């Protein structure tokens, strides 16, 4: 039985699994965050939850009155 993943379409094209690991993040290149993150087994791609939370920014814009917009900061460096 395969576990369901988390959809983070603005971060990665595949479903990602919640993952608690101290590995180096492909998001910022740093190791050691203890807040967990998300992992794509297919691509061996790992992002820290902190980077996901801080790199997605909700914005309101007059040209998007019907729905929300998201802005992605391409590189998050701490």
mmCIF file of C-alpha atoms in Angstrom:
data_model
loop_
_atom_site.group_PDB
_atom_site.id
_atom_site.type_symbol
_atom_site.label_atom_id
_atom_site.label_comp_id
_atom_site.label_asym_id
_atom_site.label_seq_id
_atom_site.Cartn_x
_atom_site.Cartn_y
_atom_site.Cartn_z
ATOM 1 C CA UNK A 1 0.000 0.000 0.000
ATOM 2 C CA UNK A 2 1.451 3.354 -1.030
ATOM 3 C CA UNK A 3 1.000 6.338 1.268
ATOM 4 C CA UNK A 4 -0.687 9.469 0.023
ATOM 5 C CA UNK A 5 1.550 12.427 -0.622
ATOM 6 C CA UNK A 6 1.269 16.167 -0.243
ATOM 7 C CA UNK A 7 0.720 18.265 -3.344
ATOM 8 C CA UNK A 8 3.063 21.266 -3.488
ATOM 9 C CA UNK A 9 2.628 22.243 -7.153
ATOM 10 C CA UNK A 10 4.517 25.513 -6.790
ATOM 11 C CA UNK A 11 7.529 23.651 -5.376
ATOM 12 C CA UNK A 12 7.679 20.309 -7.213
ATOM 13 C CA UNK A 13 5.743 18.449 -9.919
ATOM 14 C CA UNK A 14 5.321 15.134 -8.031
ATOM 15 C CA UNK A 15 3.522 14.367 -4.784
ATOM 16 C CA UNK A 16 5.827 14.756 -1.815
ATOM 17 C CA UNK A 17 5.842 12.786 1.414
ATOM 18 C CA UNK A 18 6.084 14.454 4.829
ATOM 19 C CA UNK A 19 9.621 13.614 5.952
ATOM 20 C CA UNK A 20 11.609 14.151 9.145
ATOM 21 C CA UNK A 21 15.291 14.093 8.327
ATOM 22 C CA UNK A 22 18.368 16.205 8.934
ATOM 23 C CA UNK A 23 19.510 15.863 5.331
ATOM 24 C CA UNK A 24 20.646 18.745 3.157
ATOM 25 C CA UNK A 25 17.711 20.517 1.575
ATOM 26 C CA UNK A 26 17.565 20.959 -2.189
ATOM 27 C CA UNK A 27 15.784 24.223 -1.390
ATOM 28 C CA UNK A 28 18.547 26.098 0.441
ATOM 29 C CA UNK A 29 21.513 23.715 0.545
ATOM 30 C CA UNK A 30 21.637 23.679 4.345
ATOM 31 C CA UNK A 31 21.457 20.668 6.664
ATOM 32 C CA UNK A 32 20.145 20.183 10.143
ATOM 33 C CA UNK A 33 16.655 21.667 10.256
ATOM 34 C CA UNK A 34 14.576 19.719 12.757
ATOM 35 C CA UNK A 35 11.166 20.960 11.650
ATOM 36 C CA UNK A 36 10.818 18.244 9.024
ATOM 37 C CA UNK A 37 10.052 18.714 5.401
ATOM 38 C CA UNK A 38 8.824 17.022 2.247
ATOM 39 C CA UNK A 39 10.522 14.380 0.127
ATOM 40 C CA UNK A 40 9.962 13.115 -3.426
ATOM 41 C CA UNK A 41 11.275 9.552 -3.603
ATOM 42 C CA UNK A 42 11.051 9.494 -7.390
ATOM 43 C CA UNK A 43 13.442 12.438 -7.783
ATOM 44 C CA UNK A 44 15.349 12.179 -4.478
ATOM 45 C CA UNK A 45 14.292 15.792 -3.889
ATOM 46 C CA UNK A 46 13.980 17.141 -0.331
ATOM 47 C CA UNK A 47 12.729 20.525 0.868
ATOM 48 C CA UNK A 48 12.600 21.794 4.434
ATOM 49 C CA UNK A 49 9.170 22.710 5.788
ATOM 50 C CA UNK A 50 10.628 26.027 6.963
ATOM 51 C CA UNK A 51 11.785 26.843 3.419
ATOM 52 C CA UNK A 52 8.403 25.908 1.941
ATOM 53 C CA UNK A 53 6.548 28.030 4.504
ATOM 54 C CA UNK A 54 8.811 31.061 4.094
ATOM 55 C CA UNK A 55 9.278 30.930 0.332
ATOM 56 C CA UNK A 56 5.618 30.924 -0.631
ATOM 57 C CA UNK A 57 4.009 34.289 -0.310
ATOM 58 C CA UNK A 58 0.294 34.964 -0.726
ATOM 59 C CA UNK A 59 -0.389 38.157 -2.614
ATOM 60 C CA UNK A 60 -3.538 39.964 -3.639
ATOM 61 C CA UNK A 61 -3.531 41.663 -6.997
ATOM 62 C CA UNK A 62 -6.303 43.631 -8.757
ATOM 63 C CA UNK A 63 -6.024 41.467 -11.870
ATOM 64 C CA UNK A 64 -6.759 38.354 -9.789
ATOM 65 C CA UNK A 65 -9.916 39.295 -7.910
ATOM 66 C CA UNK A 66 -11.524 35.858 -8.291
ATOM 67 C CA UNK A 67 -8.672 33.799 -6.867
ATOM 68 C CA UNK A 68 -5.499 34.086 -4.837
ATOM 69 C CA UNK A 69 -2.034 34.513 -6.282
ATOM 70 C CA UNK A 70 1.124 32.955 -4.946
ATOM 71 C CA UNK A 71 4.572 34.351 -5.412
ATOM 72 C CA UNK A 72 7.597 32.086 -5.246
ATOM 73 C CA UNK A 73 10.958 33.363 -4.098
ATOM 74 C CA UNK A 74 13.365 31.435 -6.301
ATOM 75 C CA UNK A 75 16.194 31.101 -3.792
ATOM 76 C CA UNK A 76 15.776 31.143 -0.025
ATOM 77 C CA UNK A 77 18.995 31.711 1.836
ATOM 78 C CA UNK A 78 19.197 31.793 5.615
#
